[in-house]
Coordinates of C-alpha atoms in Angstrom, one line a residue:
M1 CA -26.3 126.6 -1.7
K2 CA -28.1 123.7 -0.1
L3 CA -24.7 122.3 0.8
M4 CA -23.5 125.5 2.4
K5 CA -26.7 125.8 4.5
S6 CA -26.2 122.2 5.7
L7 CA -22.7 122.9 6.8
I8 CA -23.6 126.1 8.7
F9 CA -26.5 124.6 10.6
G10 CA -24.5 121.4 11.3
S11 CA -21.7 123.5 12.8
A12 CA -24.0 125.5 15.0
A13 CA -25.7 122.4 16.3
M14 CA -22.3 120.9 17.2
F15 CA -21.2 124.1 19.1
V16 CA -24.6 124.2 21.0
G17 CA -24.3 120.5 21.9
A18 CA -20.7 121.0 23.0
G19 CA -21.7 124.0 25.2
A20 CA -24.5 122.1 26.8
Q21 CA -22.2 119.2 27.7
A22 CA -19.7 121.7 29.2
A23 CA -22.4 123.3 31.3
D24 CA -23.4 119.9 32.6
L25 CA -19.9 119.2 34.0
P26 CA -19.8 119.4 37.9
V27 CA -18.0 122.6 39.2
K28 CA -16.7 122.8 42.8
A29 CA -18.4 125.8 44.6
K30 CA -16.5 128.0 47.0
A31 CA -17.4 127.2 50.7
I32 CA -19.6 129.8 52.4
E33 CA -18.9 130.6 56.0
Y34 CA -22.3 131.2 57.6
V35 CA -22.6 133.0 60.9
K36 CA -23.9 130.6 63.5
I37 CA -25.8 131.5 66.7
C38 CA -24.0 130.6 70.0
S39 CA -26.5 129.8 72.7
L40 CA -23.9 128.9 75.4
Y41 CA -23.7 132.3 77.0
G42 CA -27.2 133.8 76.5
A43 CA -28.8 135.9 73.8
G44 CA -26.9 137.9 71.3
F45 CA -23.8 135.7 71.0
F46 CA -22.6 134.2 67.7
Y47 CA -19.6 132.1 66.6
I48 CA -16.7 133.9 65.0
P49 CA -16.4 132.1 61.6
G50 CA -13.7 129.5 61.6
S51 CA -13.4 129.4 65.4
D52 CA -15.0 128.1 68.6
T53 CA -15.0 131.6 70.1
C54 CA -18.4 133.3 70.7
I55 CA -18.7 137.1 70.5
K56 CA -21.4 139.6 71.3
L57 CA -21.6 143.2 70.3
G58 CA -23.7 145.8 72.1
G59 CA -23.9 149.4 73.1
Y60 CA -26.0 152.5 72.9
V61 CA -26.4 155.9 71.4
R62 CA -27.4 158.6 73.8
A63 CA -28.3 162.3 73.7
T64 CA -28.5 164.2 77.0
A65 CA -29.2 167.7 78.1
G66 CA -28.5 168.9 81.7
L67 CA -30.4 172.0 82.8
G68 CA -28.9 174.2 85.5
T69 CA -25.4 172.5 85.4
N70 CA -22.1 172.8 83.7
G71 CA -21.4 169.1 84.0
L72 CA -23.0 165.8 83.2
W73 CA -24.2 164.3 85.3
V74 CA -23.7 166.3 88.6
A75 CA -25.5 169.3 90.0
P76 CA -23.3 172.4 90.5
T77 CA -21.0 172.3 93.5
G78 CA -18.1 174.6 92.3
G79 CA -16.4 176.3 89.4
L80 CA -18.6 177.9 86.7
G81 CA -21.7 176.1 87.7
G82 CA -21.3 176.9 91.4
A83 CA -20.7 180.6 90.6
H84 CA -24.4 181.1 89.8
N85 CA -23.8 184.1 87.5
R86 CA -23.7 185.0 83.8
L87 CA -20.8 182.6 83.2
S88 CA -22.8 179.6 84.5
N89 CA -24.5 177.4 81.9
Y90 CA -28.3 177.2 81.9
Y91 CA -27.9 174.0 80.0
T92 CA -25.2 171.6 78.9
G93 CA -25.5 169.1 76.0
Q94 CA -23.8 165.8 75.5
S95 CA -23.9 163.0 72.8
R96 CA -22.3 159.6 73.2
F97 CA -21.8 156.4 71.3
D98 CA -20.9 153.4 73.4
L99 CA -19.6 150.0 72.1
G100 CA -19.2 146.8 74.1
V101 CA -17.4 143.7 72.8
D102 CA -17.7 140.5 74.8
S103 CA -15.9 137.3 73.6
R104 CA -15.9 133.9 75.3
T105 CA -14.2 130.6 74.6
A106 CA -14.8 127.3 76.4
T107 CA -11.5 125.6 77.5
E108 CA -10.4 122.8 79.8
Y109 CA -9.8 125.5 82.5
G110 CA -13.3 126.9 82.1
V111 CA -14.4 129.9 80.0
V112 CA -11.9 132.4 78.8
R113 CA -13.6 135.8 78.6
T114 CA -12.5 139.2 77.3
Y115 CA -14.6 142.3 77.5
A116 CA -14.0 145.9 76.4
E117 CA -16.4 148.9 76.5
L118 CA -15.5 152.1 74.8
A119 CA -17.4 155.4 74.8
F120 CA -17.0 158.2 72.3
T121 CA -18.4 161.3 73.9
W122 CA -19.0 164.9 73.0
T123 CA -19.8 167.3 75.9
A124 CA -20.3 171.0 75.5
G125 CA -18.1 173.2 77.7
G126 CA -18.4 176.7 79.0
Y127 CA -16.6 180.0 79.1
N128 CA -14.3 181.0 81.9
G129 CA -13.6 184.6 82.8
A130 CA -10.3 185.7 81.2
G131 CA -10.2 189.4 81.9
S132 CA -7.0 191.0 83.2
T133 CA -8.4 194.1 84.8
A134 CA -11.7 195.2 86.3
L135 CA -12.5 197.1 83.1
N136 CA -11.2 194.4 80.7
G137 CA -13.9 191.7 80.6
A138 CA -13.1 188.7 78.5
T139 CA -13.9 185.0 78.4
A140 CA -12.2 181.8 77.1
Y141 CA -13.7 178.5 76.2
S142 CA -13.2 175.7 78.7
G143 CA -14.1 172.1 78.1
S144 CA -13.0 168.7 76.9
N145 CA -13.9 169.5 73.3
P146 CA -12.7 172.2 70.9
A147 CA -14.7 175.4 70.4
G148 CA -15.8 176.6 67.0
S149 CA -14.0 179.6 65.4
G150 CA -16.8 180.6 63.2
S151 CA -15.2 179.1 60.1
G152 CA -17.5 176.2 59.8
M153 CA -18.5 172.9 61.5
I154 CA -16.3 171.4 64.2
S155 CA -15.6 167.9 65.3
G156 CA -13.9 166.3 68.2
G157 CA -14.9 164.7 71.4
N158 CA -13.1 162.2 73.6
L159 CA -12.7 158.5 73.9
S160 CA -13.2 156.8 77.3
I161 CA -12.2 153.2 78.0
Y162 CA -14.7 152.0 80.5
Y163 CA -13.7 148.4 80.7
A164 CA -10.8 146.3 79.2
F165 CA -10.2 143.0 81.0
I166 CA -9.5 139.3 80.6
Q167 CA -11.1 136.6 82.8
F168 CA -9.6 133.1 83.1
A169 CA -9.9 130.4 85.7
G170 CA -11.4 132.7 88.3
F171 CA -8.8 135.5 87.7
T172 CA -9.5 139.0 86.3
F173 CA -6.8 141.0 84.7
G174 CA -7.2 144.6 83.5
R175 CA -9.6 147.5 83.9
A176 CA -12.7 146.3 85.6
Q177 CA -15.1 147.4 88.3
S178 CA -13.6 147.5 91.7
Q179 CA -14.2 144.5 93.9
F180 CA -15.0 146.9 96.7
S181 CA -18.1 148.2 94.9
S182 CA -21.6 146.7 95.0
P183 CA -23.1 145.5 91.7
W184 CA -25.1 148.8 91.5
T185 CA -22.0 150.9 92.5
N186 CA -23.0 154.5 92.9
Y187 CA -26.3 154.0 91.1
P188 CA -28.7 152.4 93.6
A189 CA -31.7 153.4 91.4
N190 CA -29.8 153.7 88.1
G191 CA -29.6 157.5 88.1
Y192 CA -27.2 160.4 88.9
D193 CA -23.5 160.1 88.6
G194 CA -22.2 162.1 91.5
L195 CA -23.9 160.2 94.5
P196 CA -21.7 159.9 97.6
G197 CA -21.9 157.1 100.2
G198 CA -20.1 154.1 98.7
G199 CA -17.7 152.6 96.2
G200 CA -18.1 153.9 92.6
W201 CA -18.7 152.6 89.1
E202 CA -15.6 153.8 87.4
A203 CA -13.3 150.9 86.6
V204 CA -9.8 150.4 87.9
N205 CA -6.8 148.4 86.7
Q206 CA -6.5 145.3 88.8
V207 CA -5.6 141.7 89.3
A208 CA -8.4 139.8 91.1
Y209 CA -9.4 136.3 92.0
T210 CA -12.9 135.2 92.7
A211 CA -13.7 131.9 94.5
D212 CA -17.2 130.5 93.9
F213 CA -18.4 128.3 96.9
G214 CA -21.8 127.5 95.3
Q215 CA -25.2 128.4 96.4
G216 CA -24.6 132.0 95.3
I217 CA -21.7 132.6 97.7
T218 CA -18.5 134.1 96.3
A219 CA -15.4 135.7 97.7
S220 CA -13.0 138.1 95.8
F221 CA -9.5 139.3 96.5
S222 CA -7.8 142.0 94.4
A223 CA -4.8 144.3 94.1
E224 CA -6.1 147.5 92.5
D225 CA -4.3 150.5 91.1
Q226 CA -4.7 153.4 93.5
V227 CA -3.5 156.2 91.1
V228 CA -6.3 158.7 90.4
R229 CA -9.1 156.1 90.9
N230 CA -8.7 155.5 94.6
T231 CA -6.8 158.6 95.8
T232 CA -8.6 161.9 96.4
N233 CA -6.2 164.5 97.8
I234 CA -3.1 164.5 100.0
W235 CA -2.6 168.2 100.9
N236 CA 0.4 170.0 102.3
V237 CA -1.5 172.8 104.1
S238 CA 1.7 174.8 104.3
G239 CA 1.2 175.4 100.6
A240 CA -2.3 176.7 101.0
T241 CA -3.1 179.9 98.9
A242 CA -6.0 182.3 99.0
A243 CA -7.0 181.3 95.5
G244 CA -7.0 177.6 96.4
L245 CA -8.9 178.0 99.7
A246 CA -11.5 180.0 97.9
A247 CA -12.2 176.9 95.8
G248 CA -12.1 174.4 98.7
T249 CA -8.5 173.3 98.1
Y250 CA -6.9 173.2 101.6
G251 CA -3.3 173.0 100.5
A252 CA -0.9 172.1 97.8
G253 CA -1.5 168.7 96.2
D254 CA 1.4 166.5 97.3
I255 CA 0.7 162.9 96.2
G256 CA 3.8 160.9 95.6
G257 CA 4.5 158.2 93.0
S258 CA 2.8 154.8 93.3
R259 CA 4.3 152.3 95.8
T260 CA 1.7 149.7 96.4
P261 CA -1.8 148.9 95.1
D262 CA -4.9 149.0 97.2
F263 CA -5.8 145.6 98.6
V264 CA -9.5 144.7 98.5
A265 CA -11.5 141.7 99.8
Q266 CA -15.2 141.1 99.2
L267 CA -17.7 138.5 100.3
R268 CA -21.0 138.3 98.4
V269 CA -24.2 136.3 98.9
D270 CA -26.5 136.4 95.8
Q271 CA -29.9 134.8 96.2
A272 CA -33.4 134.9 94.7
W273 CA -34.5 137.4 97.3
G274 CA -31.6 139.8 96.7
L275 CA -28.0 140.3 97.6
F276 CA -25.7 141.0 100.6
Q277 CA -22.1 142.1 100.3
A278 CA -19.3 143.1 102.6
S279 CA -16.1 144.7 101.4
V280 CA -12.9 146.0 102.9
A281 CA -10.0 147.9 101.4
A282 CA -6.5 148.9 102.5
H283 CA -5.0 152.1 101.0
D284 CA -1.4 153.4 101.3
N285 CA -1.1 157.2 101.5
H286 CA 2.3 158.1 100.0
A287 CA 3.1 161.8 100.0
A288 CA 5.8 163.5 98.0
Y289 CA 8.2 166.1 99.4
Y290 CA 7.7 169.0 101.8
G291 CA 9.4 171.4 99.4
V292 CA 10.5 171.8 95.8
D293 CA 13.3 169.1 95.9
E294 CA 14.1 165.8 97.6
T295 CA 16.4 167.4 100.2
T296 CA 13.4 169.0 101.9
G297 CA 12.3 165.7 103.4
H298 CA 8.8 164.1 103.4
P299 CA 6.2 162.7 105.7
G300 CA 6.1 158.9 106.2
D301 CA 3.5 156.7 104.6
K302 CA 0.3 155.9 106.4
W303 CA -2.1 153.2 105.6
G304 CA -5.8 153.9 105.5
W305 CA -8.8 151.6 105.2
A306 CA -12.4 151.4 104.2
G307 CA -15.3 149.1 104.9
Q308 CA -18.7 148.8 103.2
L309 CA -21.9 146.8 103.7
A310 CA -24.5 146.6 100.8
L311 CA -27.9 145.1 100.6
S312 CA -30.3 144.6 97.7
I313 CA -33.9 143.4 98.1
K314 CA -35.7 142.2 94.9
N315 CA -39.3 141.7 94.0
I316 CA -40.7 143.6 96.9
P317 CA -44.5 143.7 97.4
T318 CA -45.0 147.0 95.6
G319 CA -44.7 145.3 92.2
P320 CA -42.8 142.8 90.0
G321 CA -39.3 143.8 89.4
D322 CA -39.3 146.5 92.1
T323 CA -36.0 146.8 94.1
I324 CA -34.4 148.5 97.0
N325 CA -30.7 148.9 97.1
I326 CA -28.8 150.4 100.1
Q327 CA -25.2 150.6 101.2
G328 CA -23.1 152.2 103.9
V329 CA -19.4 152.9 104.2
Y330 CA -16.8 154.1 106.7
T331 CA -13.3 155.2 105.8
N332 CA -10.1 156.4 107.5
G333 CA -7.4 157.7 105.1
A334 CA -9.3 156.2 102.1
T335 CA -12.0 158.8 101.4
G336 CA -12.3 157.8 97.7
Y337 CA -14.3 154.7 98.7
N338 CA -17.0 157.0 100.0
F339 CA -16.7 160.0 97.7
Q340 CA -16.3 158.2 94.3
P341 CA -14.6 159.9 91.3
Y342 CA -17.8 161.0 89.5
G343 CA -18.6 163.3 92.4
P344 CA -16.8 166.5 93.6
Y345 CA -13.7 166.6 95.8
T346 CA -13.8 170.3 96.4
F347 CA -16.7 172.7 96.8
G348 CA -17.1 176.4 96.1
L349 CA -20.8 177.1 95.9
Y350 CA -22.2 180.7 95.9
G351 CA -25.6 182.1 96.9
A352 CA -27.3 185.1 98.4
T353 CA -26.5 186.6 101.8
G354 CA -28.2 188.4 104.6
G355 CA -25.0 189.3 106.3
T356 CA -24.0 192.9 106.8
G357 CA -21.0 193.9 104.7
A358 CA -20.8 190.7 102.8
Y359 CA -21.0 190.7 99.0
Q360 CA -22.5 187.2 98.8
S361 CA -22.5 183.9 100.7
V362 CA -20.3 180.9 99.9
G363 CA -20.0 177.3 100.9
L364 CA -16.4 176.1 101.0
A365 CA -15.4 172.5 101.6
G366 CA -12.8 170.0 100.6
L367 CA -12.1 166.3 101.1
S368 CA -8.8 164.5 101.3
D369 CA -7.2 161.2 102.3
S370 CA -4.7 163.0 104.5
V371 CA -3.3 166.5 105.3
F372 CA 0.0 167.6 106.8
V373 CA 2.3 170.6 107.2
T374 CA 6.0 170.9 106.4
G375 CA 8.0 169.0 109.0
A376 CA 5.1 167.0 110.3
G377 CA 3.4 163.6 109.6
Q378 CA 0.2 162.9 107.8
Q379 CA -3.1 163.2 109.5
L380 CA -5.7 160.8 108.1
T381 CA -9.1 162.0 107.2
T382 CA -12.2 160.2 108.4
S383 CA -15.4 159.9 106.4
Y384 CA -18.7 157.9 106.4
G385 CA -21.8 157.8 104.4
F386 CA -24.6 155.8 102.8
N387 CA -26.8 155.8 99.7
G388 CA -29.9 154.0 98.6
G389 CA -32.6 153.9 96.0
Y390 CA -36.0 152.5 95.3
T391 CA -37.2 151.6 91.8
H392 CA -40.9 150.9 91.0
N393 CA -42.2 149.6 87.7
W394 CA -45.6 151.0 86.9
N395 CA -46.0 148.8 83.9
A396 CA -43.9 147.4 81.0
S397 CA -43.2 150.9 79.6
W398 CA -43.0 153.2 82.7
S399 CA -40.8 153.2 85.8
S400 CA -39.8 155.6 88.5
S401 CA -37.2 155.7 91.2
L402 CA -36.3 157.7 94.3
W403 CA -32.7 157.9 95.4
G404 CA -30.3 159.7 97.7
G405 CA -27.0 159.7 99.4
I406 CA -24.9 161.5 102.0
G407 CA -21.2 161.7 102.7
A408 CA -19.6 163.2 105.8
V409 CA -16.0 164.3 106.2
R410 CA -14.3 164.7 109.6
Y411 CA -10.9 166.1 110.3
N412 CA -9.1 165.3 113.5
S413 CA -8.1 168.1 115.9
T414 CA -4.5 168.3 114.5
A415 CA -5.7 168.5 110.9
K416 CA -8.3 171.1 111.9
G417 CA -5.5 173.2 113.5
Y418 CA -3.6 173.1 110.2
I419 CA -6.5 174.0 108.0
C420 CA -8.0 176.6 110.3
G421 CA -4.6 178.3 110.7
A422 CA -4.6 178.8 106.9
F423 CA -8.2 180.1 106.9
V424 CA -7.5 182.6 109.7
T425 CA -4.2 183.9 108.3
T426 CA -5.0 183.7 104.6
L427 CA -8.7 184.4 104.3
A428 CA -9.1 186.5 107.5
L429 CA -11.8 184.2 109.0
S430 CA -13.9 186.6 111.1
S431 CA -14.8 184.1 113.8
G432 CA -11.1 183.1 114.3
L433 CA -9.9 179.7 115.3
G434 CA -12.8 179.2 117.7
G435 CA -15.4 179.4 114.9
C436 CA -13.4 177.4 112.4
N437 CA -14.4 173.8 111.6
P438 CA -13.7 172.4 108.1
D439 CA -15.9 169.3 108.7
F440 CA -18.9 169.1 106.3
N441 CA -21.7 166.9 105.0
Y442 CA -22.6 166.6 101.4
S443 CA -26.0 165.1 100.4
V444 CA -28.0 164.5 97.2
V445 CA -31.6 163.5 96.7
G446 CA -33.5 163.0 93.5
A447 CA -36.1 161.3 91.4
T448 CA -36.2 159.7 88.0
T449 CA -38.9 158.7 85.6
R450 CA -38.3 156.6 82.5
W451 CA -40.5 155.8 79.5
N452 CA -39.8 152.8 77.1
P453 CA -42.2 153.2 74.2
V454 CA -40.5 150.3 72.4
K455 CA -37.9 147.8 73.4
N456 CA -34.4 149.3 74.1
L457 CA -35.5 152.9 73.5
T458 CA -35.7 155.0 76.7
F459 CA -36.6 158.6 77.5
T460 CA -35.5 159.8 80.9
A461 CA -36.3 162.8 83.1
E462 CA -34.3 163.2 86.3
V463 CA -34.1 165.9 88.9
A464 CA -31.3 166.2 91.5
Y465 CA -31.0 168.5 94.6
V466 CA -27.7 168.8 96.3
M467 CA -27.0 170.3 99.8
L468 CA -23.7 171.4 101.3
D469 CA -23.8 171.5 105.1
Q470 CA -20.7 173.2 106.4
K471 CA -19.7 173.5 110.0
Y472 CA -18.1 177.0 110.3
A473 CA -19.6 179.3 112.9
S474 CA -22.9 180.9 111.9
G475 CA -22.3 184.4 110.5
S476 CA -18.6 183.9 109.9
T477 CA -17.1 185.7 106.9
V478 CA -13.9 185.2 104.9
T479 CA -12.1 187.7 102.6
L480 CA -11.7 186.1 99.2
P481 CA -9.4 187.3 96.4
T482 CA -10.6 188.2 92.9
Q483 CA -11.5 185.1 91.0
A484 CA -11.4 186.1 87.4
G485 CA -12.2 182.6 86.2
I486 CA -15.7 182.7 87.7
A487 CA -16.0 186.5 87.8
K488 CA -16.2 186.8 91.6
P489 CA -14.8 190.1 93.0
A490 CA -12.5 190.4 96.0
G491 CA -14.3 191.1 99.2
A492 CA -16.1 189.6 102.2
Y493 CA -18.3 186.6 101.8
E494 CA -20.5 185.0 104.4
L495 CA -19.8 181.3 105.1
K496 CA -23.2 179.6 104.7
D497 CA -24.8 176.3 103.8
Q498 CA -25.6 176.1 100.1
N499 CA -27.7 174.0 97.7
S500 CA -28.4 173.7 94.0
L501 CA -31.0 172.1 91.7
A502 CA -30.4 170.5 88.3
L503 CA -32.5 168.6 85.7
L504 CA -31.4 165.9 83.2
L505 CA -33.3 165.0 80.0
R506 CA -32.1 162.0 78.0
A507 CA -32.9 159.8 75.0
Q508 CA -31.1 156.5 74.7
R509 CA -31.3 153.7 72.2
A510 CA -29.5 150.5 73.2
W511 CA -28.7 147.6 70.9

């Protein structure tokens, strides 16, 4: 028995000793890739593990409600919002998730940069009239997102690509802000999307080169895609209809295929006191055919142009960080550089009337790059405008801003003859050709207040007031057809200046 115990304890001691020796042997650990901060390009960048490329992720989550509007973020100027009846939304809601990805790599040619910003947005729609007879009232959902069927929760929304570009050795390739626009684009006080009076924020496909002369002086030259982004309307007035004229559309849309990009040049001086910028653009107006097929002929191309001056003044005496931004623009055959894509291109805004025999009043207007009639050449449209904004910081948490803009559209005498001929014959304009003038001014004024209770969290309240100043003879009436989509009956309407008011409430968390 003693011998057996000695053997058992001796064997256990041997195994324990062997295990201890094995545990003491060195073992090669797997390498761990730690994320390293990249301080070359400012805060927020870090190295992609295993590379010399730095990357920064950013974005925001936003919830918005617009009161008195069917769109975000513009006050009503037409459609359901402009109808001002039971089909008009009292409020419209929107939610958005925005993601920005910025990567940069140092090379012997300088920094290679890529940037992309995507926005996933859900915006509530509205309900168009869909009745087929006067006694058959019906509506149908209209919007960028699907409507619920009552069977449960719904999902959807849409994806927007705000930016997607590469920068290398002074060149920019891809979807980026137009070189024509000022740094604040159509946001001189960081508020309201639909402001007229200068180049807009929405990005455009382009190839650009920027030369840096030092001392804050740069010059940029670009070829930019004109499709959609820089083209408003090219109207064949021979194709005007009563339904189109009633919505501010002065003819059949007749834009041809792309032929040449817009050519843009910009000179900028950026100093501690602020910024000055001058921009010019050349825009080719390329129409399609007079008729349904290519044998009907077409008007020749006509080049238009735009010029803009912009000025920013920083740290004005009213307080640290306070700024004033202003810009003015003139265009001929390039109206999109004044009325940017986030604002309206056509107007059909309804209100009350004091006119005898008129059902209501209406403000009708439309803007274009050019107009023509079958068999004739294009007549370029002239426009001009300006916008500006002032931002005041009350303290680290509160700020307010005042802003406004105006855009004016002027048709030449030949174009007026075309449009007024359609108004008189199609809508029975009561004042005749002598009282017809399709020129108009569109202006917006507003105010914004923001509260930042903690860093990167902002609550915003913003009010906007829009005014349509039309130039038809006072007291003139038109006879409009039934417009089932906005529930307006056929009858006489007084042509009259119009206005509307809207309020935005927003919560946003940036990161």
